[in-house]
Each structure stands twice: as structure tokens, then as C-alpha cells.
mmCIF file of C-alpha atoms in Angstrom:
data_model
loop_
_atom_site.group_PDB
_atom_site.id
_atom_site.type_symbol
_atom_site.label_atom_id
_atom_site.label_comp_id
_atom_site.label_asym_id
_atom_site.label_seq_id
_atom_site.Cartn_x
_atom_site.Cartn_y
_atom_site.Cartn_z
ATOM 1 C CA UNK A 199 34.474 136.719 43.605
ATOM 2 C CA UNK A 200 35.666 140.296 43.807
ATOM 3 C CA UNK A 201 34.670 141.078 47.376
ATOM 4 C CA UNK A 202 37.525 141.399 49.843
ATOM 5 C CA UNK A 203 37.493 142.432 53.512
ATOM 6 C CA UNK A 204 39.220 145.714 54.318
ATOM 7 C CA UNK A 205 42.938 145.272 54.869
ATOM 8 C CA UNK A 206 44.115 148.866 55.036
ATOM 9 C CA UNK A 207 46.453 148.399 57.999
ATOM 10 C CA UNK A 208 48.087 145.291 56.559
ATOM 11 C CA UNK A 209 48.416 146.972 53.171
ATOM 12 C CA UNK A 210 50.245 149.906 54.752
ATOM 13 C CA UNK A 211 52.643 147.616 56.597
ATOM 14 C CA UNK A 212 53.380 145.528 53.503
ATOM 15 C CA UNK A 213 53.877 148.642 51.367
ATOM 16 C CA UNK A 214 56.397 150.018 53.860
ATOM 17 C CA UNK A 215 58.183 146.649 54.017
ATOM 18 C CA UNK A 216 58.373 146.515 50.223
ATOM 19 C CA UNK A 217 59.885 149.985 50.137
ATOM 20 C CA UNK A 218 62.598 148.933 52.570
ATOM 21 C CA UNK A 219 63.298 145.709 50.693
ATOM 22 C CA UNK A 220 63.738 147.485 47.362
ATOM 23 C CA UNK A 221 67.399 147.988 48.291
ATOM 24 C CA UNK A 222 68.014 144.250 48.672
ATOM 25 C CA UNK A 223 69.759 142.436 45.777
ATOM 26 C CA UNK A 224 66.829 140.026 45.417
ATOM 27 C CA UNK A 225 64.627 142.887 44.237
ATOM 28 C CA UNK A 226 67.099 145.018 42.378
ATOM 29 C CA UNK A 227 65.933 146.664 39.159
ATOM 30 C CA UNK A 228 67.906 149.161 37.123
ATOM 31 C CA UNK A 229 65.040 150.728 35.181
ATOM 32 C CA UNK A 230 61.349 151.418 35.316
ATOM 33 C CA UNK A 231 59.296 149.279 32.913
ATOM 34 C CA UNK A 232 58.681 150.818 29.497
ATOM 35 C CA UNK A 233 55.302 151.784 28.136
ATOM 36 C CA UNK A 234 53.644 148.776 26.585
ATOM 37 C CA UNK A 235 52.863 145.232 27.620
ATOM 38 C CA UNK A 236 54.932 142.114 28.203
ATOM 39 C CA UNK A 237 54.521 139.543 25.433
ATOM 40 C CA UNK A 238 56.992 136.947 26.775
ATOM 41 C CA UNK A 239 58.751 136.445 30.077
ATOM 42 C CA UNK A 240 60.824 133.913 31.996
ATOM 43 C CA UNK A 241 61.896 134.134 35.615
ATOM 44 C CA UNK A 242 65.566 134.790 36.331
ATOM 45 C CA UNK A 243 67.740 132.527 38.451
ATOM 46 C CA UNK A 244 71.406 131.622 38.865
ATOM 47 C CA UNK A 245 72.143 128.818 36.392
ATOM 48 C CA UNK A 246 75.878 128.254 36.611
ATOM 49 C CA UNK A 247 79.015 130.172 35.691
ATOM 50 C CA UNK A 248 79.327 132.630 32.828
ATOM 51 C CA UNK A 249 81.790 132.016 29.967
ATOM 52 C CA UNK A 250 83.668 134.745 28.095
ATOM 53 C CA UNK A 251 83.262 135.262 24.322
ATOM 54 C CA UNK A 252 80.023 133.273 24.370
ATOM 55 C CA UNK A 253 77.020 133.687 22.101
ATOM 56 C CA UNK A 254 73.448 132.582 22.807
ATOM 57 C CA UNK A 255 70.654 132.383 20.229
ATOM 58 C CA UNK A 256 67.403 132.037 22.147
ATOM 59 C CA UNK A 257 63.975 131.130 20.794
ATOM 60 C CA UNK A 258 60.896 132.555 22.548
ATOM 61 C CA UNK A 259 57.189 132.550 21.632
ATOM 62 C CA UNK A 260 55.274 135.848 21.789
ATOM 63 C CA UNK A 261 51.746 136.091 23.169
ATOM 64 C CA UNK A 262 50.221 139.532 22.509
ATOM 65 C CA UNK A 263 50.834 141.213 19.136
ATOM 66 C CA UNK A 264 52.233 144.719 19.095
ATOM 67 C CA UNK A 265 54.749 147.153 17.692
ATOM 68 C CA UNK A 266 58.239 148.320 18.519
ATOM 69 C CA UNK A 267 59.408 145.339 20.614
ATOM 70 C CA UNK A 268 61.943 145.751 23.399
ATOM 71 C CA UNK A 269 63.866 143.105 25.282
ATOM 72 C CA UNK A 270 65.053 143.067 28.888
ATOM 73 C CA UNK A 271 68.466 141.672 29.770
ATOM 74 C CA UNK A 272 69.040 140.594 33.359
ATOM 75 C CA UNK A 273 72.151 140.357 35.494
ATOM 76 C CA UNK A 274 70.057 139.766 38.613
ATOM 77 C CA UNK A 275 72.384 137.108 40.035
ATOM 78 C CA UNK A 276 75.703 138.396 38.764
ATOM 79 C CA UNK A 277 78.422 139.547 41.160
ATOM 80 C CA UNK A 278 80.080 141.834 38.592
ATOM 81 C CA UNK A 279 78.979 143.854 35.548
ATOM 82 C CA UNK A 280 78.264 141.956 32.336
ATOM 83 C CA UNK A 281 78.729 143.574 28.921
ATOM 84 C CA UNK A 282 76.711 142.691 25.835
ATOM 85 C CA UNK A 283 78.547 144.041 22.792
ATOM 86 C CA UNK A 284 76.182 142.687 20.157
ATOM 87 C CA UNK A 285 72.454 141.930 20.454
ATOM 88 C CA UNK A 286 70.136 141.033 17.567
ATOM 89 C CA UNK A 287 66.507 139.965 17.176
ATOM 90 C CA UNK A 288 64.983 138.069 14.261
ATOM 91 C CA UNK A 289 62.364 135.478 13.338
ATOM 92 C CA UNK A 290 63.058 131.755 13.436
ATOM 93 C CA UNK A 291 62.932 129.836 10.173
ATOM 94 C CA UNK A 292 64.135 126.457 11.397
ATOM 95 C CA UNK A 293 66.501 125.527 14.173
ATOM 96 C CA UNK A 294 69.103 128.303 14.568
ATOM 97 C CA UNK A 295 68.416 129.629 11.049
ATOM 98 C CA UNK A 296 66.488 132.887 10.740
ATOM 99 C CA UNK A 297 64.070 134.162 8.134
ATOM 100 C CA UNK A 298 66.074 136.267 5.685
ATOM 101 C CA UNK A 299 66.252 140.003 6.317
ATOM 102 C CA UNK A 300 64.586 139.737 9.746
ATOM 103 C CA UNK A 301 67.704 139.792 11.944
ATOM 104 C CA UNK A 302 68.193 143.358 13.220
ATOM 105 C CA UNK A 303 70.549 144.899 15.719
ATOM 106 C CA UNK A 304 69.149 146.115 19.023
ATOM 107 C CA UNK A 305 70.490 149.244 20.700
ATOM 108 C CA UNK A 306 70.518 150.488 24.278
ATOM 109 C CA UNK A 307 70.163 154.252 24.707
ATOM 110 C CA UNK A 308 71.413 154.495 21.145
ATOM 111 C CA UNK A 309 74.507 152.356 21.723
ATOM 112 C CA UNK A 310 75.154 148.951 20.169
ATOM 113 C CA UNK A 311 76.517 147.668 23.468
ATOM 114 C CA UNK A 312 75.362 147.790 27.065
ATOM 115 C CA UNK A 313 76.926 146.954 30.427
ATOM 116 C CA UNK A 314 74.469 145.727 33.064
ATOM 117 C CA UNK A 315 75.545 146.148 36.712
ATOM 118 C CA UNK A 316 75.220 143.226 39.141
ATOM 119 C CA UNK A 317 71.649 142.818 40.357
ATOM 120 C CA UNK A 318 70.265 145.018 37.572
ATOM 121 C CA UNK A 319 68.351 144.809 34.284
ATOM 122 C CA UNK A 320 68.518 146.780 31.045
ATOM 123 C CA UNK A 321 65.836 147.433 28.428
ATOM 124 C CA UNK A 322 66.734 147.782 24.781
ATOM 125 C CA UNK A 323 65.483 150.657 22.666
ATOM 126 C CA UNK A 324 62.283 149.923 20.701
ATOM 127 C CA UNK A 325 62.896 148.034 17.462
ATOM 128 C CA UNK A 326 60.638 149.703 14.853
ATOM 129 C CA UNK A 327 57.996 147.467 13.298
ATOM 130 C CA UNK A 328 55.285 144.982 14.184
ATOM 131 C CA UNK A 329 55.566 141.680 16.029
ATOM 132 C CA UNK A 330 52.623 139.282 15.581
ATOM 133 C CA UNK A 331 51.216 137.046 18.296
ATOM 134 C CA UNK A 332 52.570 133.512 18.262
ATOM 135 C CA UNK A 333 55.878 134.511 16.670
ATOM 136 C CA UNK A 334 59.013 132.468 17.320
ATOM 137 C CA UNK A 335 61.258 135.420 18.077
ATOM 138 C CA UNK A 336 64.995 134.744 18.176
ATOM 139 C CA UNK A 337 67.227 136.925 20.348
ATOM 140 C CA UNK A 338 70.975 136.526 19.872
ATOM 141 C CA UNK A 339 73.444 137.980 22.384
ATOM 142 C CA UNK A 340 77.218 137.981 22.739
ATOM 143 C CA UNK A 341 79.143 138.563 25.963
ATOM 144 C CA UNK A 342 82.855 139.280 25.327
ATOM 145 C CA UNK A 343 84.232 138.952 28.853
ATOM 146 C CA UNK A 344 81.471 137.516 31.033
ATOM 147 C CA UNK A 345 82.517 135.748 34.249
ATOM 148 C CA UNK A 346 81.067 134.798 37.609
ATOM 149 C CA UNK A 347 77.481 133.750 38.344
ATOM 150 C CA UNK A 348 75.310 133.445 35.235
ATOM 151 C CA UNK A 349 71.717 134.715 35.208
ATOM 152 C CA UNK A 350 69.135 132.875 33.137
ATOM 153 C CA UNK A 351 66.236 130.441 33.165
ATOM 154 C CA UNK A 352 67.269 126.820 33.451
ATOM 155 C CA UNK A 353 64.240 124.780 32.299
ATOM 156 C CA UNK A 354 63.055 126.453 29.115
ATOM 157 C CA UNK A 355 61.295 123.438 27.526
ATOM 158 C CA UNK A 356 62.554 125.021 24.305
ATOM 159 C CA UNK A 357 65.658 124.319 22.247
ATOM 160 C CA UNK A 358 67.966 127.296 21.812
ATOM 161 C CA UNK A 359 71.535 127.522 20.551
ATOM 162 C CA UNK A 360 75.029 128.564 21.652
ATOM 163 C CA UNK A 361 78.423 129.239 20.105
ATOM 164 C CA UNK A 362 81.854 130.658 20.833
ATOM 165 C CA UNK A 363 82.596 134.020 19.294
ATOM 166 C CA UNK A 364 80.255 136.700 17.972
ATOM 167 C CA UNK A 365 77.914 135.336 15.314
ATOM 168 C CA UNK A 366 74.862 137.299 16.377
ATOM 169 C CA UNK A 367 74.488 139.153 13.055
ATOM 170 C CA UNK A 368 74.386 135.956 11.009
ATOM 171 C CA UNK A 369 71.012 134.733 9.756
ATOM 172 C CA UNK A 370 72.327 131.279 8.968
ATOM 173 C CA UNK A 371 72.849 128.598 11.593
ATOM 174 C CA UNK A 372 76.254 127.257 10.529
ATOM 175 C CA UNK A 373 78.058 128.531 13.625
ATOM 176 C CA UNK A 374 75.213 127.805 16.049
ATOM 177 C CA UNK A 375 75.874 124.091 16.425
ATOM 178 C CA UNK A 376 75.461 123.675 20.188
ATOM 179 C CA UNK A 377 71.915 123.092 21.433
ATOM 180 C CA UNK A 378 70.876 124.275 24.910
ATOM 181 C CA UNK A 379 67.693 123.895 26.933
ATOM 182 C CA UNK A 380 67.939 127.167 28.869
ATOM 183 C CA UNK A 381 67.564 130.887 28.244
ATOM 184 C CA UNK A 382 70.525 133.099 29.192
ATOM 185 C CA UNK A 383 70.289 136.694 30.410
ATOM 186 C CA UNK A 384 67.037 137.357 28.507
ATOM 187 C CA UNK A 385 64.031 137.559 30.840
ATOM 188 C CA UNK A 386 61.357 139.646 29.061
ATOM 189 C CA UNK A 387 60.095 140.922 25.714
ATOM 190 C CA UNK A 388 57.532 143.730 25.565
ATOM 191 C CA UNK A 389 55.601 145.478 22.794
ATOM 192 C CA UNK A 390 53.456 148.556 22.385
ATOM 193 C CA UNK A 391 49.877 147.317 22.324
ATOM 194 C CA UNK A 392 46.427 148.386 23.427
ATOM 195 C CA UNK A 393 46.153 145.439 25.794
ATOM 196 C CA UNK A 394 47.073 144.169 29.221
ATOM 197 C CA UNK A 395 48.905 141.098 30.467
ATOM 198 C CA UNK A 396 48.597 138.306 33.021
ATOM 199 C CA UNK A 397 51.686 136.943 34.752
ATOM 200 C CA UNK A 398 51.626 133.317 35.898
ATOM 201 C CA UNK A 399 53.617 133.019 39.132
ATOM 202 C CA UNK A 400 54.308 129.369 39.761
ATOM 203 C CA UNK A 401 56.558 126.334 40.003
ATOM 204 C CA UNK A 402 57.467 123.456 37.665
ATOM 205 C CA UNK A 403 53.860 122.849 36.611
ATOM 206 C CA UNK A 404 53.698 126.413 35.304
ATOM 207 C CA UNK A 405 57.256 126.115 33.956
ATOM 208 C CA UNK A 406 55.943 123.241 31.834
ATOM 209 C CA UNK A 407 57.703 120.112 33.074
ATOM 210 C CA UNK A 408 56.177 116.983 31.455
ATOM 211 C CA UNK A 409 54.766 119.033 28.568
ATOM 212 C CA UNK A 410 56.250 118.400 25.135
ATOM 213 C CA UNK A 411 59.427 120.355 24.406
ATOM 214 C CA UNK A 412 59.541 122.860 21.507
ATOM 215 C CA UNK A 413 55.786 122.979 20.837
ATOM 216 C CA UNK A 414 54.639 125.424 23.559
ATOM 217 C CA UNK A 415 52.184 123.224 25.447
ATOM 218 C CA UNK A 416 52.671 124.634 28.947
ATOM 219 C CA UNK A 417 49.347 125.693 30.443
ATOM 220 C CA UNK A 418 50.201 129.429 30.073
ATOM 221 C CA UNK A 419 50.820 128.765 26.343
ATOM 222 C CA UNK A 420 47.362 127.267 25.943
ATOM 223 C CA UNK A 421 45.963 130.229 27.883
ATOM 224 C CA UNK A 422 47.720 132.665 25.533
ATOM 225 C CA UNK A 423 46.151 130.979 22.512
ATOM 226 C CA UNK A 424 42.707 131.216 24.109
ATOM 227 C CA UNK A 425 43.206 134.900 24.835
ATOM 228 C CA UNK A 426 44.253 135.663 21.259
ATOM 229 C CA UNK A 427 40.928 134.312 20.017
ATOM 230 C CA UNK A 428 38.911 136.209 22.630
ATOM 231 C CA UNK A 429 37.680 139.788 22.936
ATOM 232 C CA UNK A 430 39.399 140.115 26.302
ATOM 233 C CA UNK A 431 41.518 143.221 26.873
ATOM 234 C CA UNK A 432 44.146 140.995 28.536
ATOM 235 C CA UNK A 433 46.187 139.435 25.731
ATOM 236 C CA UNK A 434 49.747 139.142 27.020
ATOM 237 C CA UNK A 435 50.872 136.105 29.029
ATOM 238 C CA UNK A 436 54.195 135.903 30.867
ATOM 239 C CA UNK A 437 55.274 132.559 32.327
ATOM 240 C CA UNK A 438 57.165 133.206 35.570
ATOM 241 C CA UNK A 439 57.328 129.621 36.775
ATOM 242 C CA UNK A 440 60.477 128.085 38.267
ATOM 243 C CA UNK A 441 60.848 124.347 38.725
ATOM 244 C CA UNK A 442 60.902 123.493 42.436
ATOM 245 C CA UNK A 443 59.915 126.996 43.498
ATOM 246 C CA UNK A 444 58.268 127.704 46.853
ATOM 247 C CA UNK A 445 56.133 130.529 48.183
ATOM 248 C CA UNK A 446 57.988 130.966 51.457
ATOM 249 C CA UNK A 447 61.579 129.750 51.170
ATOM 250 C CA UNK A 448 64.422 130.228 48.710
ATOM 251 C CA UNK A 449 65.861 127.116 47.114
ATOM 252 C CA UNK A 450 64.988 126.365 43.505
ATOM 253 C CA UNK A 451 65.046 130.024 42.654
ATOM 254 C CA UNK A 452 64.155 132.763 45.083
ATOM 255 C CA UNK A 453 60.815 132.287 46.802
ATOM 256 C CA UNK A 454 57.676 133.749 45.241
ATOM 257 C CA UNK A 455 57.738 136.403 47.963
ATOM 258 C CA UNK A 456 61.335 137.389 47.190
ATOM 259 C CA UNK A 457 60.983 137.476 43.403
ATOM 260 C CA UNK A 458 57.517 139.006 43.157
ATOM 261 C CA UNK A 459 58.750 142.527 42.393
ATOM 262 C CA UNK A 460 61.400 141.592 39.823
ATOM 263 C CA UNK A 461 59.600 138.777 37.990
ATOM 264 C CA UNK A 462 56.030 140.066 38.170
ATOM 265 C CA UNK A 463 55.294 143.594 39.353
ATOM 266 C CA UNK A 464 58.147 145.221 37.404
ATOM 267 C CA UNK A 465 56.808 143.947 34.078
ATOM 268 C CA UNK A 466 54.982 146.433 31.801
ATOM 269 C CA UNK A 467 51.245 146.276 31.268
ATOM 270 C CA UNK A 468 50.497 143.705 33.986
ATOM 271 C CA UNK A 469 46.846 143.717 35.014
ATOM 272 C CA UNK A 470 46.657 140.354 36.747
ATOM 273 C CA UNK A 471 48.860 138.076 38.826
ATOM 274 C CA UNK A 472 47.852 134.424 38.484
ATOM 275 C CA UNK A 473 49.144 132.741 41.644
ATOM 276 C CA UNK A 474 49.606 128.975 41.445
ATOM 277 C CA UNK A 475 52.198 127.934 44.017
ATOM 278 C CA UNK A 476 52.380 125.982 47.239
ATOM 279 C CA UNK A 477 52.831 122.292 46.497
ATOM 280 C CA UNK A 478 56.629 122.464 46.953
ATOM 281 C CA UNK A 479 56.255 124.146 50.346
ATOM 282 C CA UNK A 480 53.835 121.390 51.364
ATOM 283 C CA UNK A 481 55.639 118.304 50.105
ATOM 284 C CA UNK A 482 59.029 119.381 51.467
ATOM 285 C CA UNK A 483 57.898 118.482 55.023
ATOM 286 C CA UNK A 484 59.704 121.444 56.574
ATOM 287 C CA UNK A 485 56.895 122.054 59.055
ATOM 288 C CA UNK A 486 55.065 124.582 56.882
ATOM 289 C CA UNK A 487 51.439 124.790 57.961
ATOM 290 C CA UNK A 488 48.362 125.851 56.047
ATOM 291 C CA UNK A 489 48.400 129.105 58.026
ATOM 292 C CA UNK A 490 52.021 129.741 57.038
ATOM 293 C CA UNK A 491 51.102 129.472 53.369
ATOM 294 C CA UNK A 492 47.972 131.562 53.845
ATOM 295 C CA UNK A 493 50.092 134.311 55.386
ATOM 296 C CA UNK A 494 52.411 134.128 52.371
ATOM 297 C CA UNK A 495 49.478 134.353 49.959
ATOM 298 C CA UNK A 496 48.167 137.352 51.851
ATOM 299 C CA UNK A 497 51.456 139.186 51.507
ATOM 300 C CA UNK A 498 51.439 138.554 47.760
ATOM 301 C CA UNK A 499 47.825 139.727 47.586
ATOM 302 C CA UNK A 500 48.573 142.922 49.454
ATOM 303 C CA UNK A 501 51.687 143.791 47.483
ATOM 304 C CA UNK A 502 50.019 143.038 44.146
ATOM 305 C CA UNK A 503 46.940 145.071 45.072
ATOM 306 C CA UNK A 504 49.141 147.937 46.204
ATOM 307 C CA UNK A 505 50.732 147.841 42.740
ATOM 308 C CA UNK A 506 47.301 148.115 41.124
ATOM 309 C CA UNK A 507 46.943 144.554 39.854
ATOM 310 C CA UNK A 508 44.319 141.960 40.608
ATOM 311 C CA UNK A 509 45.161 138.452 41.763
ATOM 312 C CA UNK A 510 43.633 135.166 40.653
ATOM 313 C CA UNK A 511 44.328 132.330 43.071
ATOM 314 C CA UNK A 512 44.563 128.721 41.883
ATOM 315 C CA UNK A 513 44.037 125.757 44.166
ATOM 316 C CA UNK A 514 46.957 123.379 44.765
ATOM 317 C CA UNK A 515 46.612 120.310 42.563
ATOM 318 C CA UNK A 516 46.555 116.713 43.894
ATOM 319 C CA UNK A 517 49.846 114.831 44.097
ATOM 320 C CA UNK A 518 49.150 111.468 45.744
ATOM 321 C CA UNK A 519 51.564 108.939 44.296
ATOM 322 C CA UNK A 520 54.497 111.377 44.351
ATOM 323 C CA UNK A 521 57.101 109.995 46.815
ATOM 324 C CA UNK A 522 56.745 112.906 49.273
ATOM 325 C CA UNK A 523 52.958 112.646 49.565
ATOM 326 C CA UNK A 524 51.506 111.580 52.899
ATOM 327 C CA UNK A 525 48.275 112.251 54.831
ATOM 328 C CA UNK A 526 49.867 115.117 56.781
ATOM 329 C CA UNK A 527 50.850 116.931 53.571
ATOM 330 C CA UNK A 528 47.391 116.270 52.152
ATOM 331 C CA UNK A 529 45.807 117.874 55.201
ATOM 332 C CA UNK A 530 47.848 121.045 54.631
ATOM 333 C CA UNK A 531 46.852 121.054 50.956
ATOM 334 C CA UNK A 532 43.183 120.765 51.834
ATOM 335 C CA UNK A 533 43.461 123.611 54.360
ATOM 336 C CA UNK A 534 45.191 125.853 51.839
ATOM 337 C CA UNK A 535 42.632 125.075 49.156
ATOM 338 C CA UNK A 536 39.757 125.845 51.511
ATOM 339 C CA UNK A 537 41.236 129.313 52.045
ATOM 340 C CA UNK A 538 41.744 129.911 48.334
ATOM 341 C CA UNK A 539 38.198 128.841 47.486
ATOM 342 C CA UNK A 540 36.302 130.405 50.365
ATOM 343 C CA UNK A 541 38.145 133.377 51.849
ATOM 344 C CA UNK A 542 36.986 135.932 49.289
ATOM 345 C CA UNK A 543 40.410 137.582 49.447
ATOM 346 C CA UNK A 544 41.346 136.745 45.862
ATOM 347 C CA UNK A 545 39.798 138.704 43.035
ATOM 348 C CA UNK A 546 38.921 135.379 41.415
ATOM 349 C CA UNK A 547 39.669 131.690 41.841
ATOM 350 C CA UNK A 548 40.546 128.950 39.348
ATOM 351 C CA UNK A 549 40.042 125.495 40.826
ATOM 352 C CA UNK A 550 42.874 123.440 39.314
ATOM 353 C CA UNK A 551 42.377 120.822 42.030
ATOM 354 C CA UNK A 552 38.832 120.152 40.818
ATOM 355 C CA UNK A 553 39.915 120.042 37.167
ATOM 356 C CA UNK A 554 42.855 117.666 37.642
ATOM 357 C CA UNK A 555 41.726 115.280 40.394
ATOM 358 C CA UNK A 556 40.351 111.819 39.856
ATOM 359 C CA UNK A 557 36.675 111.343 40.750
ATOM 360 C CA UNK A 558 37.603 107.960 42.220
ATOM 361 C CA UNK A 559 40.418 109.211 44.448
ATOM 362 C CA UNK A 560 40.322 112.978 44.907
ATOM 363 C CA UNK A 561 43.807 113.037 46.429
ATOM 364 C CA UNK A 562 45.235 111.724 43.138
ATOM 365 C CA UNK A 563 45.507 113.222 39.642
ATOM 366 C CA UNK A 564 43.240 111.809 36.953
ATOM 367 C CA UNK A 565 45.413 109.263 35.084
ATOM 368 C CA UNK A 566 44.464 110.641 31.657
ATOM 369 C CA UNK A 567 45.907 114.038 32.653
ATOM 370 C CA UNK A 568 48.955 112.715 34.562
ATOM 371 C CA UNK A 569 52.390 113.208 32.998
ATOM 372 C CA UNK A 570 53.492 110.004 34.729
ATOM 373 C CA UNK A 571 54.960 111.198 38.017
ATOM 374 C CA UNK A 572 51.602 111.991 39.684
ATOM 375 C CA UNK A 573 52.335 115.680 40.208
ATOM 376 C CA UNK A 574 52.959 117.191 36.739
ATOM 377 C CA UNK A 575 50.167 117.148 34.152
ATOM 378 C CA UNK A 576 50.784 115.999 30.589
ATOM 379 C CA UNK A 577 49.897 118.069 27.505
ATOM 380 C CA UNK A 578 46.234 117.156 27.858
ATOM 381 C CA UNK A 579 46.281 118.143 31.517
ATOM 382 C CA UNK A 580 47.999 121.455 30.680
ATOM 383 C CA UNK A 581 45.244 122.251 28.179
ATOM 384 C CA UNK A 582 42.550 121.302 30.682
ATOM 385 C CA UNK A 583 44.075 123.746 33.165
ATOM 386 C CA UNK A 584 44.105 126.597 30.648
ATOM 387 C CA UNK A 585 40.546 125.807 29.577
ATOM 388 C CA UNK A 586 39.431 126.065 33.220
ATOM 389 C CA UNK A 587 40.457 129.734 33.508
ATOM 390 C CA UNK A 588 37.547 132.159 33.266
ATOM 391 C CA UNK A 589 38.988 134.721 30.865
ATOM 392 C CA UNK A 590 36.795 137.444 32.354
ATOM 393 C CA UNK A 591 38.575 136.955 35.684
ATOM 394 C CA UNK A 592 41.866 138.138 34.186
ATOM 395 C CA UNK A 593 40.788 141.773 34.043
ATOM 396 C CA UNK A 594 39.802 143.760 37.132
ATOM 397 C CA UNK A 595 38.169 146.993 35.920
ATOM 398 C CA UNK A 596 37.846 148.282 39.478
ATOM 399 C CA UNK A 597 41.626 148.225 40.122
#
């Protein structure tokens, strides 16, 4: 599935467009990615208003093992600079409590504080030492005077913690009494490793809605566990799903087209983009046609290929029974899936539609895999999706 027709002219046009759009706030980036590979990621969005003298203790699960971890802080949606005067990283013991002697201060260009301009990101310096795969890493940050729009990831499907005041250096959890279900400012963790990464670009299904909270049962989590047991050179998995996200239009987060550079192509060590989006464009009944979505996929393909990554396309899953389903939306879904399966423009294809659909009604999800709302799979469905991915398709040696 690696044959693609020549698209030199379109590639040139898209490359020039991307260069022009780099100056837009939606694609702002303060730094080039570091050497290494992303081991955890979450797409940035505006998630409310920032609060001064606030601390966040955020729990994230690593995928690829490596050394000298670095974090990336994002102020992508801020309208003013945000200062972090204390940032620590440690290993979770239980709840907000950390394993003793693991909590260490992070620096930024040698300084213990960093100010991130609006629309920008900042990488920490490497933290010496190893970080195993499957680690519950805890990043604690304090913002002394934050205000205005707050950047973060709303639906984490993971319990983290918040407090007033600076308690980032503490390993105990006594001051971290407020539980939160989002990640704040933190959007990536990378490590030095002899490996590559796959980034899952998607919507709420990728984000993990209807999977069990706090146990990492989103389909990218299951994929990460498969990769750790394999001999594949791709080991890192970054989940860049946003609930409600669309390919073509902003709304629940910026569209896949508008966030592709920041959330995907700017990450270190990315070898493969795993594209699984489109159902929200279809079910919204905004007049989006199959050809509209195909054109959007083609732009993502061209920009990803121009960046040297391969692209795996996933078919749009069935959603009959969801309130917005109707025969017209189903016709668009079928047209889109025919392109994904048969065009030859993707480097590989994973057929999530085939895996999830009922043999008795192929417009509907198999009940045993349905999370209950007829569009989001349950834990078993998430695992079935990850098991359907051909691990060999995640590395493109010819790119």
C-alpha cells in the first residue's frame, strides 16, 4: 500500500502555503523540536481562563523508554506571556503523592523559570537520567501571575491535581487536594532514544471518550503497549486527539488542517502520522461532501510527506444510532472510506470500519464494542482498534 501517484505540483503549492501560514497564530512555535522522540503528547486548546498563583500536578503515561527527558510547555492560545517560576518532574506513587527522591526541578536554558510568549512553546533542558516506558510521570508547574486565555487539554481521561500557591517541590500530596480532569500548559514529553514515533491525529475516539478513566485504555495506549513488545523501530506514541474535532473547520479545537504543524509535525522523532478523523465533519450536516473531506486528507498527506513522514489512513467508523446519523451522512462516510481504502494515496490503511461494524448491520457498531452511544467504542473496542493496526505500516523506510 505504498504506491502513490505523482503529486509534485500539489506538493509544491501546499509547501508554499504552509510557509506562508507559519506566521499565523494557529501554527506558532517558539522553538525547533529537540533531538529525540516524543514519548507522550496531548493536543493544545483553549480551556478557560488562567488563574494567578496556581499550581498543577499532571499525571501522564510515557510510551517509548529513553534518557534525558524534556517537557514542552505551551501558551498556544494565550493573549499575553505566561511565566512558570517553578517546574518539577517526578514519578507517581499514588494520587498526587510522588515516589521519594524522584521529584526534580526542570530548567529552561539554565534558568529555573521561563516566560512563554503568546502563541509559543518552550522546551525544558534535558533532565539527566532514564525514563522507562509505561511510567506515570508527574509534571508539576506553578504560574505566579497567569491571566487571560488558558492553554491545555480539556478531556484527559486521567486524574491530575491542582492547588493554590507553589507546592511543586513537595513529594507529598497534602496540598494537592483538588482533582482535575484536564492537563494545563503541558503538551509534550520527549526522550533521547534510538526509536521513532507515531502521532495519532484524531477526535474524541482517539482522545479516549468512553474508555475507562485513569487506566490508559484509549486505543493509542493499547497500540503503545503492542509496540513496546515488538521489534518495531517505532516505539513512541503521541495521542493528538481532541473531542469534537473536525478535519476542515475549527470548533472543538482548531481543525486538523490548522493544528497539523503544532500538534504533529513539530514533534521530535515523528515517523508516521496516523490520520483518523472525519466523522464530526460528516455528522454535523454542514454540507461537507466526500470530496471536501478527500481534499482535506490530501492536504494533510502532502504536508506530512513534505515533512518526511508517512501517513496511515484509517476508515471512518460506523455511527448509526447516534442522533445525527442519517442516510445522507452515511453516504458521505461510505464515499470517504472508499477513497481511503482504494486511492493508494496513503502509505498504508487501517480499516477501523471493518473492525468495529456489526456483521448484521454494517452501518452500526458491533454492540460488544460499543461504549453505549453508538459512536465511541468501549475498552474492548479500543483494544480491537489497536490490534487491527499492522505495526509494520508505522515505519516508512523509503521516506
